[in-house]
mmCIF file of C-alpha atoms in Angstrom:
data_model
loop_
_atom_site.group_PDB
_atom_site.id
_atom_site.type_symbol
_atom_site.label_atom_id
_atom_site.label_comp_id
_atom_site.label_asym_id
_atom_site.label_seq_id
_atom_site.Cartn_x
_atom_site.Cartn_y
_atom_site.Cartn_z
ATOM 1 C CA MET A 1 12.589 11.758 104.541
ATOM 2 C CA ILE A 2 10.523 12.187 107.733
ATOM 3 C CA VAL A 3 12.849 9.949 109.315
ATOM 4 C CA LEU A 4 15.830 12.210 108.320
ATOM 5 C CA ALA A 5 14.054 15.185 109.878
ATOM 6 C CA GLU A 6 13.439 13.223 113.086
ATOM 7 C CA GLU A 7 17.024 11.876 113.370
ATOM 8 C CA SER A 8 18.471 15.462 112.929
ATOM 9 C CA GLY A 9 16.018 17.362 114.865
ATOM 10 C CA PRO A 10 16.739 20.038 117.589
ATOM 11 C CA ARG A 11 16.633 17.364 120.278
ATOM 12 C CA SER A 12 20.088 16.054 119.068
ATOM 13 C CA PRO A 13 22.848 17.368 121.464
ATOM 14 C CA GLY A 14 25.021 20.082 120.287
ATOM 15 C CA TRP A 15 23.140 20.770 117.159
ATOM 16 C CA ALA A 16 23.683 24.716 117.441
ATOM 17 C CA ALA A 17 27.459 24.291 116.713
ATOM 18 C CA GLY A 18 27.129 22.561 113.509
ATOM 19 C CA ILE A 19 24.435 24.907 112.284
ATOM 20 C CA GLY A 20 26.312 27.798 113.308
ATOM 21 C CA VAL A 21 29.395 26.869 111.268
ATOM 22 C CA ALA A 22 27.202 26.037 108.285
ATOM 23 C CA ALA A 23 25.340 29.313 108.677
ATOM 24 C CA LEU A 24 28.660 31.221 108.649
ATOM 25 C CA LEU A 25 30.033 29.436 105.621
ATOM 26 C CA GLY A 26 26.432 29.840 103.887
ATOM 27 C CA LEU A 27 26.507 33.584 104.687
ATOM 28 C CA ALA A 28 30.002 33.942 103.157
ATOM 29 C CA ALA A 29 28.910 32.070 100.085
ATOM 30 C CA THR A 30 25.666 34.117 99.648
ATOM 31 C CA ALA A 31 27.808 37.346 99.660
ATOM 32 C CA ALA A 32 30.358 35.990 97.299
ATOM 33 C CA GLY A 33 27.533 34.695 95.119
ATOM 34 C CA THR A 34 26.271 38.260 94.585
ATOM 35 C CA LEU A 35 29.642 39.075 93.330
ATOM 36 C CA VAL A 36 29.963 36.056 90.940
ATOM 37 C CA PRO A 37 26.244 35.398 89.972
ATOM 38 C CA VAL A 38 27.189 32.802 87.329
ATOM 39 C CA VAL A 39 28.838 30.729 89.924
ATOM 40 C CA GLY A 40 26.174 31.431 92.702
ATOM 41 C CA ALA A 41 26.026 30.742 96.257
ATOM 42 C CA PRO A 42 25.012 27.150 96.249
ATOM 43 C CA VAL A 43 28.211 25.991 94.347
ATOM 44 C CA LEU A 44 30.378 28.362 96.338
ATOM 45 C CA ALA A 45 28.896 26.945 99.749
ATOM 46 C CA VAL A 46 29.208 23.226 98.668
ATOM 47 C CA VAL A 47 32.960 23.755 97.428
ATOM 48 C CA GLY A 48 33.908 25.920 100.474
ATOM 49 C CA GLY A 49 32.401 23.100 102.681
ATOM 50 C CA VAL A 50 34.257 20.437 100.813
ATOM 51 C CA LEU A 51 37.532 22.361 101.292
ATOM 52 C CA LEU A 52 36.822 22.625 104.885
ATOM 53 C CA SER A 53 35.547 18.978 105.412
ATOM 54 C CA PRO A 54 38.754 17.547 106.519
ATOM 55 C CA LEU A 55 38.681 19.857 109.582
ATOM 56 C CA ALA A 56 34.969 19.369 110.077
ATOM 57 C CA ARG A 57 35.282 15.623 110.057
ATOM 58 C CA ARG A 58 37.787 15.756 113.010
ATOM 59 C CA ARG A 59 34.985 17.436 115.074
ATOM 60 C CA THR A 60 32.126 15.191 114.013
ATOM 61 C CA GLU A 61 30.834 14.743 117.524
ATOM 62 C CA ALA A 62 30.499 18.246 118.046
ATOM 63 C CA LEU A 63 29.295 19.401 114.555
ATOM 64 C CA GLY A 64 27.561 16.323 113.268
ATOM 65 C CA PRO A 65 24.142 16.804 114.886
ATOM 66 C CA GLY A 66 23.957 20.443 113.579
ATOM 67 C CA LEU A 67 25.044 19.487 110.161
ATOM 68 C CA ASN A 68 22.427 16.835 110.040
ATOM 69 C CA VAL A 69 19.650 19.464 110.817
ATOM 70 C CA ALA A 70 20.971 21.726 108.151
ATOM 71 C CA LYS A 71 21.164 18.887 105.549
ATOM 72 C CA GLY A 72 17.649 17.808 106.546
ATOM 73 C CA VAL A 73 15.101 20.239 107.854
ATOM 74 C CA LEU A 74 16.790 23.435 106.533
ATOM 75 C CA LEU A 75 17.240 21.950 103.056
ATOM 76 C CA GLN A 76 13.687 21.018 103.012
ATOM 77 C CA LEU A 77 12.609 24.471 104.152
ATOM 78 C CA SER A 78 14.580 26.023 101.476
ATOM 79 C CA VAL A 79 12.628 24.160 98.786
ATOM 80 C CA VAL A 80 9.282 25.351 100.427
ATOM 81 C CA LEU A 81 10.387 28.934 100.127
ATOM 82 C CA LEU A 82 11.374 28.464 96.457
ATOM 83 C CA GLY A 83 7.642 28.145 95.727
ATOM 84 C CA ALA A 84 7.241 31.879 96.656
ATOM 85 C CA GLN A 85 8.464 32.839 93.124
ATOM 86 C CA LEU A 86 6.318 30.488 91.282
ATOM 87 C CA SER A 87 3.230 32.021 89.509
ATOM 88 C CA LEU A 88 1.305 28.840 88.638
ATOM 89 C CA GLY A 89 -0.874 30.345 86.134
ATOM 90 C CA GLU A 90 1.956 31.786 84.073
ATOM 91 C CA VAL A 91 4.035 28.686 84.441
ATOM 92 C CA VAL A 92 1.027 26.600 83.180
ATOM 93 C CA ARG A 93 0.481 28.890 80.262
ATOM 94 C CA VAL A 94 4.208 28.765 79.070
ATOM 95 C CA GLY A 95 4.603 25.237 80.238
ATOM 96 C CA ALA A 96 1.711 24.085 77.968
ATOM 97 C CA GLY A 97 3.603 25.548 74.847
ATOM 98 C CA SER A 98 6.868 24.154 75.720
ATOM 99 C CA LEU A 99 5.674 20.843 77.281
ATOM 100 C CA PRO A 100 6.815 18.496 74.274
ATOM 101 C CA VAL A 101 10.388 19.997 74.526
ATOM 102 C CA MET A 102 10.350 20.031 78.285
ATOM 103 C CA LEU A 103 8.987 16.417 78.661
ATOM 104 C CA GLY A 104 11.202 15.187 75.841
ATOM 105 C CA THR A 105 14.400 16.476 77.279
ATOM 106 C CA LEU A 106 13.586 15.260 80.831
ATOM 107 C CA GLY A 107 12.595 11.817 79.614
ATOM 108 C CA VAL A 108 15.846 11.413 77.474
ATOM 109 C CA CYS A 109 18.043 12.752 80.354
ATOM 110 C CA LEU A 110 16.541 10.373 83.019
ATOM 111 C CA LEU A 111 16.640 7.358 80.690
ATOM 112 C CA LEU A 112 20.234 8.020 79.633
ATOM 113 C CA ALA A 113 21.224 8.594 83.244
ATOM 114 C CA TRP A 114 20.016 5.047 84.023
ATOM 115 C CA ILE A 115 21.429 3.433 80.924
ATOM 116 C CA LEU A 116 24.769 5.241 80.657
ATOM 117 C CA GLY A 117 25.247 5.460 84.438
ATOM 118 C CA ARG A 118 25.091 1.662 84.739
ATOM 119 C CA TRP A 119 27.353 1.303 81.789
ATOM 120 C CA LEU A 120 29.820 3.585 83.248
ATOM 121 C CA GLY A 121 29.715 1.981 86.726
ATOM 122 C CA VAL A 122 28.422 5.194 88.280
ATOM 123 C CA PRO A 123 26.656 4.382 91.764
ATOM 124 C CA ARG A 124 22.859 4.451 91.723
ATOM 125 C CA ASP A 125 22.407 7.575 94.009
ATOM 126 C CA LEU A 126 24.971 9.485 92.215
ATOM 127 C CA ARG A 127 23.614 8.878 88.759
ATOM 128 C CA THR A 128 20.156 9.702 89.996
ATOM 129 C CA LEU A 129 21.401 12.987 91.412
ATOM 130 C CA ILE A 130 23.337 13.987 88.140
ATOM 131 C CA GLY A 131 20.395 12.857 85.954
ATOM 132 C CA VAL A 132 17.747 14.883 87.914
ATOM 133 C CA GLY A 133 20.010 17.886 88.296
ATOM 134 C CA THR A 134 20.643 17.899 84.566
ATOM 135 C CA GLY A 135 17.110 17.075 83.647
ATOM 136 C CA VAL A 136 15.140 19.311 85.992
ATOM 137 C CA CYS A 137 16.749 22.394 87.555
ATOM 138 C CA GLY A 138 20.238 21.778 88.999
ATOM 139 C CA ALA A 139 20.992 22.436 92.623
ATOM 140 C CA SER A 140 17.279 22.947 93.454
ATOM 141 C CA ALA A 141 16.386 19.492 92.111
ATOM 142 C CA ILE A 142 19.260 17.809 93.771
ATOM 143 C CA ALA A 143 18.200 19.504 97.094
ATOM 144 C CA ALA A 144 14.666 18.133 96.785
ATOM 145 C CA THR A 145 15.836 14.670 95.738
ATOM 146 C CA THR A 146 18.600 14.172 98.318
ATOM 147 C CA PRO A 147 16.269 13.447 101.302
ATOM 148 C CA ALA A 148 14.044 11.502 98.987
ATOM 149 C CA ILE A 149 16.799 8.911 98.201
ATOM 150 C CA ARG A 150 18.732 9.576 101.422
ATOM 151 C CA ALA A 151 21.988 10.431 99.348
ATOM 152 C CA ARG A 152 25.367 10.621 100.927
ATOM 153 C CA ALA A 153 26.958 13.999 101.294
ATOM 154 C CA ASP A 154 29.880 13.104 98.973
ATOM 155 C CA ASP A 155 27.342 12.108 96.250
ATOM 156 C CA VAL A 156 25.569 15.305 96.636
ATOM 157 C CA ALA A 157 28.830 17.430 96.398
ATOM 158 C CA TYR A 158 29.936 15.575 93.412
ATOM 159 C CA ALA A 159 26.582 15.961 91.560
ATOM 160 C CA ILE A 160 26.367 19.732 92.374
ATOM 161 C CA SER A 161 30.086 20.335 91.200
ATOM 162 C CA THR A 162 29.212 18.408 87.917
ATOM 163 C CA ILE A 163 26.099 20.401 87.175
ATOM 164 C CA PHE A 164 27.882 23.664 87.954
ATOM 165 C CA LEU A 165 30.774 22.791 85.345
ATOM 166 C CA PHE A 166 28.288 22.315 82.543
ATOM 167 C CA ASN A 167 26.259 25.216 83.541
ATOM 168 C CA VAL A 168 29.273 27.458 83.127
ATOM 169 C CA ALA A 169 29.971 25.735 79.739
ATOM 170 C CA ALA A 170 26.375 26.539 78.693
ATOM 171 C CA VAL A 171 26.657 30.280 79.554
ATOM 172 C CA VAL A 172 29.728 30.590 77.398
ATOM 173 C CA VAL A 173 28.731 28.092 74.526
ATOM 174 C CA PHE A 174 24.993 28.552 73.978
ATOM 175 C CA PRO A 175 24.550 32.169 72.951
ATOM 176 C CA PRO A 176 27.035 32.017 70.021
ATOM 177 C CA LEU A 177 25.763 28.661 69.205
ATOM 178 C CA GLY A 178 22.120 30.077 69.072
ATOM 179 C CA ARG A 179 23.267 32.809 66.752
ATOM 180 C CA MET A 180 25.062 30.401 64.533
ATOM 181 C CA LEU A 181 21.856 28.300 64.231
ATOM 182 C CA GLY A 182 19.646 31.377 63.577
ATOM 183 C CA LEU A 183 17.372 31.037 66.601
ATOM 184 C CA SER A 184 14.843 33.657 67.426
ATOM 185 C CA GLU A 185 14.727 34.937 70.961
ATOM 186 C CA HIS A 186 11.722 32.873 71.670
ATOM 187 C CA ALA A 187 13.462 29.732 70.331
ATOM 188 C CA PHE A 188 16.500 30.476 72.322
ATOM 189 C CA GLY A 189 14.667 31.071 75.473
ATOM 190 C CA LEU A 190 13.142 27.716 75.141
ATOM 191 C CA PHE A 191 16.459 26.210 74.472
ATOM 192 C CA ALA A 192 18.079 27.821 77.428
ATOM 193 C CA GLY A 193 15.004 27.183 79.792
ATOM 194 C CA THR A 194 15.166 23.324 78.989
ATOM 195 C CA ALA A 195 18.943 22.727 78.548
ATOM 196 C CA VAL A 196 20.522 25.074 81.174
ATOM 197 C CA ASN A 197 19.926 24.191 84.790
ATOM 198 C CA ASP A 198 20.343 26.658 87.593
ATOM 199 C CA THR A 199 18.261 29.925 87.361
ATOM 200 C CA SER A 200 21.322 32.145 87.580
ATOM 201 C CA SER A 201 22.919 30.259 84.606
ATOM 202 C CA VAL A 202 19.655 30.397 82.693
ATOM 203 C CA VAL A 203 19.450 34.133 83.134
ATOM 204 C CA ALA A 204 23.145 34.541 82.212
ATOM 205 C CA ALA A 205 22.844 32.511 78.992
ATOM 206 C CA ALA A 206 19.575 33.885 77.815
ATOM 207 C CA GLY A 207 20.362 37.362 78.827
ATOM 208 C CA ALA A 208 23.376 37.393 76.688
ATOM 209 C CA PHE A 209 21.198 36.479 73.684
ATOM 210 C CA GLY A 210 18.335 39.001 74.281
ATOM 211 C CA PRO A 211 15.945 40.483 76.753
ATOM 212 C CA ASP A 212 12.914 38.546 75.411
ATOM 213 C CA ALA A 213 14.910 35.370 75.431
ATOM 214 C CA ALA A 214 15.800 35.810 79.038
ATOM 215 C CA ARG A 215 12.192 36.473 80.197
ATOM 216 C CA TYR A 216 10.859 33.406 78.264
ATOM 217 C CA ALA A 217 13.644 31.225 79.547
ATOM 218 C CA VAL A 218 13.057 31.897 83.200
ATOM 219 C CA VAL A 219 9.388 31.073 82.863
ATOM 220 C CA VAL A 220 10.237 27.863 81.094
ATOM 221 C CA LYS A 221 12.784 27.094 83.962
ATOM 222 C CA LEU A 222 10.158 27.631 86.533
ATOM 223 C CA ALA A 223 7.764 25.307 84.679
ATOM 224 C CA ARG A 224 10.584 22.731 84.756
ATOM 225 C CA THR A 225 10.882 23.152 88.491
ATOM 226 C CA LEU A 226 7.374 21.706 88.901
ATOM 227 C CA MET A 227 8.726 18.434 87.410
ATOM 228 C CA ILE A 228 10.423 18.079 90.869
ATOM 229 C CA ILE A 229 7.155 16.895 92.333
ATOM 230 C CA PRO A 230 6.416 13.669 90.389
ATOM 231 C CA ILE A 231 10.120 12.771 90.287
ATOM 232 C CA VAL A 232 10.385 13.095 94.197
ATOM 233 C CA LEU A 233 7.297 11.156 94.616
ATOM 234 C CA VAL A 234 8.497 8.298 92.371
ATOM 235 C CA LEU A 235 12.028 8.317 93.943
ATOM 236 C CA THR A 236 10.479 8.293 97.502
ATOM 237 C CA ALA A 237 8.348 5.178 96.627
ATOM 238 C CA LEU A 238 11.369 3.463 95.060
ATOM 239 C CA THR A 239 13.508 4.185 98.092
ATOM 240 C CA ARG A 240 10.888 2.678 100.461
ATOM 241 C CA ARG A 241 10.743 -0.382 98.332
ATOM 242 C CA ARG A 242 14.579 -0.657 98.198
ATOM 243 C CA ASP A 243 14.848 -0.185 101.981
ATOM 244 C CA GLY A 244 12.263 -2.976 102.424
ATOM 245 C CA LEU A 245 9.725 -0.817 104.366
ATOM 246 C CA PRO A 246 6.390 -2.468 104.829
ATOM 247 C CA PRO A 247 3.787 -1.557 102.302
ATOM 248 C CA THR A 248 0.928 1.032 103.087
ATOM 249 C CA SER A 249 -2.404 1.492 101.697
ATOM 250 C CA GLY A 250 -5.137 4.180 101.505
ATOM 251 C CA ILE A 251 -4.543 7.516 103.219
ATOM 252 C CA ARG A 252 -1.519 6.203 105.134
ATOM 253 C CA ARG A 253 0.153 5.349 101.766
ATOM 254 C CA VAL A 254 -0.426 8.821 100.373
ATOM 255 C CA THR A 255 0.851 10.639 103.413
ATOM 256 C CA THR A 256 3.832 8.359 103.489
ATOM 257 C CA LEU A 257 4.701 8.946 99.886
ATOM 258 C CA VAL A 258 4.076 12.497 99.636
ATOM 259 C CA PRO A 259 6.880 14.510 101.423
ATOM 260 C CA TRP A 260 5.764 17.241 103.685
ATOM 261 C CA PHE A 261 7.999 19.835 101.914
ATOM 262 C CA LEU A 262 6.501 19.207 98.476
ATOM 263 C CA VAL A 263 3.110 19.741 99.706
ATOM 264 C CA ALA A 264 4.191 23.053 101.342
ATOM 265 C CA PHE A 265 6.169 24.003 98.147
ATOM 266 C CA VAL A 266 2.811 23.692 96.070
ATOM 267 C CA ALA A 267 0.946 25.500 98.671
ATOM 268 C CA THR A 268 3.306 28.281 98.795
ATOM 269 C CA ALA A 269 3.180 28.626 94.976
ATOM 270 C CA ALA A 270 -0.589 28.563 95.137
ATOM 271 C CA LEU A 271 -0.688 31.394 97.741
ATOM 272 C CA HIS A 272 1.716 33.416 95.548
ATOM 273 C CA SER A 273 -0.377 32.837 92.428
ATOM 274 C CA ALA A 274 -3.605 33.874 94.391
ATOM 275 C CA GLY A 275 -1.902 37.150 95.354
ATOM 276 C CA LEU A 276 -1.922 36.246 99.031
ATOM 277 C CA ILE A 277 1.857 36.773 99.501
ATOM 278 C CA PRO A 278 2.476 40.538 99.874
ATOM 279 C CA ALA A 279 4.742 41.886 97.314
ATOM 280 C CA ALA A 280 7.054 43.126 100.036
ATOM 281 C CA VAL A 281 7.451 39.568 101.426
ATOM 282 C CA GLN A 282 8.181 37.870 98.118
ATOM 283 C CA PRO A 283 11.801 39.130 97.612
ATOM 284 C CA VAL A 284 12.493 38.419 101.343
ATOM 285 C CA ALA A 285 11.260 34.756 100.961
ATOM 286 C CA HIS A 286 13.281 34.205 97.934
ATOM 287 C CA GLN A 287 16.476 35.553 99.507
ATOM 288 C CA ALA A 288 15.668 33.518 102.578
ATOM 289 C CA ALA A 289 15.356 30.438 100.348
ATOM 290 C CA LEU A 290 18.653 31.171 98.586
ATOM 291 C CA PHE A 291 20.338 31.584 102.045
ATOM 292 C CA LEU A 292 18.918 28.286 103.471
ATOM 293 C CA VAL A 293 20.139 26.544 100.262
ATOM 294 C CA ALA A 294 23.534 27.729 100.833
ATOM 295 C CA VAL A 295 23.549 26.920 104.568
ATOM 296 C CA ALA A 296 22.275 23.257 103.789
ATOM 297 C CA LEU A 297 24.787 22.998 100.977
ATOM 298 C CA ALA A 298 27.526 24.266 103.143
ATOM 299 C CA ALA A 299 26.512 21.548 105.592
ATOM 300 C CA VAL A 300 26.737 18.945 102.802
ATOM 301 C CA GLY A 301 30.250 20.115 101.812
ATOM 302 C CA LEU A 302 31.366 19.928 105.565
ATOM 303 C CA SER A 303 29.954 16.322 105.756
ATOM 304 C CA THR A 304 31.848 15.245 102.442
ATOM 305 C CA ASP A 305 34.356 12.307 102.524
ATOM 306 C CA LEU A 306 36.906 13.463 99.966
ATOM 307 C CA ALA A 307 38.336 10.013 99.888
ATOM 308 C CA ALA A 308 34.926 8.752 98.600
ATOM 309 C CA ILE A 309 34.948 11.307 95.844
ATOM 310 C CA ARG A 310 38.321 10.433 94.775
ATOM 311 C CA ARG A 311 37.250 6.796 94.585
ATOM 312 C CA ALA A 312 34.408 7.748 92.361
ATOM 313 C CA GLY A 313 36.832 8.960 89.827
ATOM 314 C CA ILE A 314 36.087 10.717 86.567
ATOM 315 C CA ARG A 315 33.147 8.459 85.285
ATOM 316 C CA PRO A 316 30.231 10.611 87.030
ATOM 317 C CA LEU A 317 31.933 13.687 85.234
ATOM 318 C CA LEU A 318 31.703 11.983 82.117
ATOM 319 C CA LEU A 319 28.113 10.991 82.679
ATOM 320 C CA GLY A 320 27.326 14.730 83.333
ATOM 321 C CA LEU A 321 29.007 15.603 80.030
ATOM 322 C CA LEU A 322 26.985 12.905 78.128
ATOM 323 C CA LEU A 323 23.669 14.012 79.735
ATOM 324 C CA TRP A 324 24.429 17.817 79.011
ATOM 325 C CA ALA A 325 25.107 17.165 75.620
ATOM 326 C CA SER A 326 22.130 14.912 75.018
ATOM 327 C CA VAL A 327 19.623 17.292 76.663
ATOM 328 C CA SER A 328 21.248 20.182 74.472
ATOM 329 C CA VAL A 329 20.701 18.164 71.245
ATOM 330 C CA THR A 330 17.233 16.893 72.313
ATOM 331 C CA SER A 331 16.039 20.416 73.045
ATOM 332 C CA LEU A 332 17.109 21.721 69.547
ATOM 333 C CA ALA A 333 15.804 18.699 67.722
ATOM 334 C CA LEU A 334 12.383 18.690 69.310
ATOM 335 C CA GLN A 335 12.036 22.492 68.749
ATOM 336 C CA HIS A 336 12.780 21.700 64.915
ATOM 337 C CA VAL A 337 10.225 18.800 64.954
ATOM 338 C CA THR A 338 7.488 20.569 66.723
ATOM 339 C CA ALA A 339 8.030 24.041 65.129
#
């Protein structure tokens, strides 16, 4: 992860051109995302980037260094700023009550991502991104996982598109399903918070069910966000082992395995929880985080190899469908068992 940041740092020649193009596309996606919040800026950014990728790939020498900066440093910085909306105390209180359902859905999702992904022949990094995106928190989890496993741009684009498709399906299907099952607002909030991924889709699905459901679902969703930390640590360690990097020990081992942006993410959340981030700064930090996510994912889209996505075929999409259905059923089943 640190290597990625170093390789794509400002010392690279011509980095401003690539960042400028990604920023313009990210800005357009952010503006469009306010008009279509269910879709959101991240999806619009990556889709727009993919559509323009044939042009960008013809200018790889001019745009490549800047796109690498956006996919590396700016992506990591966006994750840090997302911590400014986390109140650790509230997340811990709600998370303790929802822990069995949260851990159960996450465990089932990651296990099935490994088993079904191998069975379907989905490449390792792509099934990891789809599994983490489905089990944790959509685009944010994919953003945090991407540098940890050094995923390719086309895998990231496919994973985000897959997660988005089933987010939209959840917004449409879940509210009438919850009413048909006779769920309370609290129960539906837990269901939406554990079975829907991106925050905008969580709010849309739970808000359609009721205001109390929406409030509870958002906090559950934020608690799920903290699961990024242990998952990225494990994936970082596995990636080092896969790449044959020399083993480390003691303090050196800890500092190698713990990505800087996760430390900063937790520190930012702790500052917010302690009331040290002024109220006026919090919405600015949140909007800055969303914009940086859009810029980074625009860069991912612009770097995408469409031929590689076509070669991947429909199997990753089928994996996403199976994981989405499994997480939904597991969430409802665990609520029934633990009620």
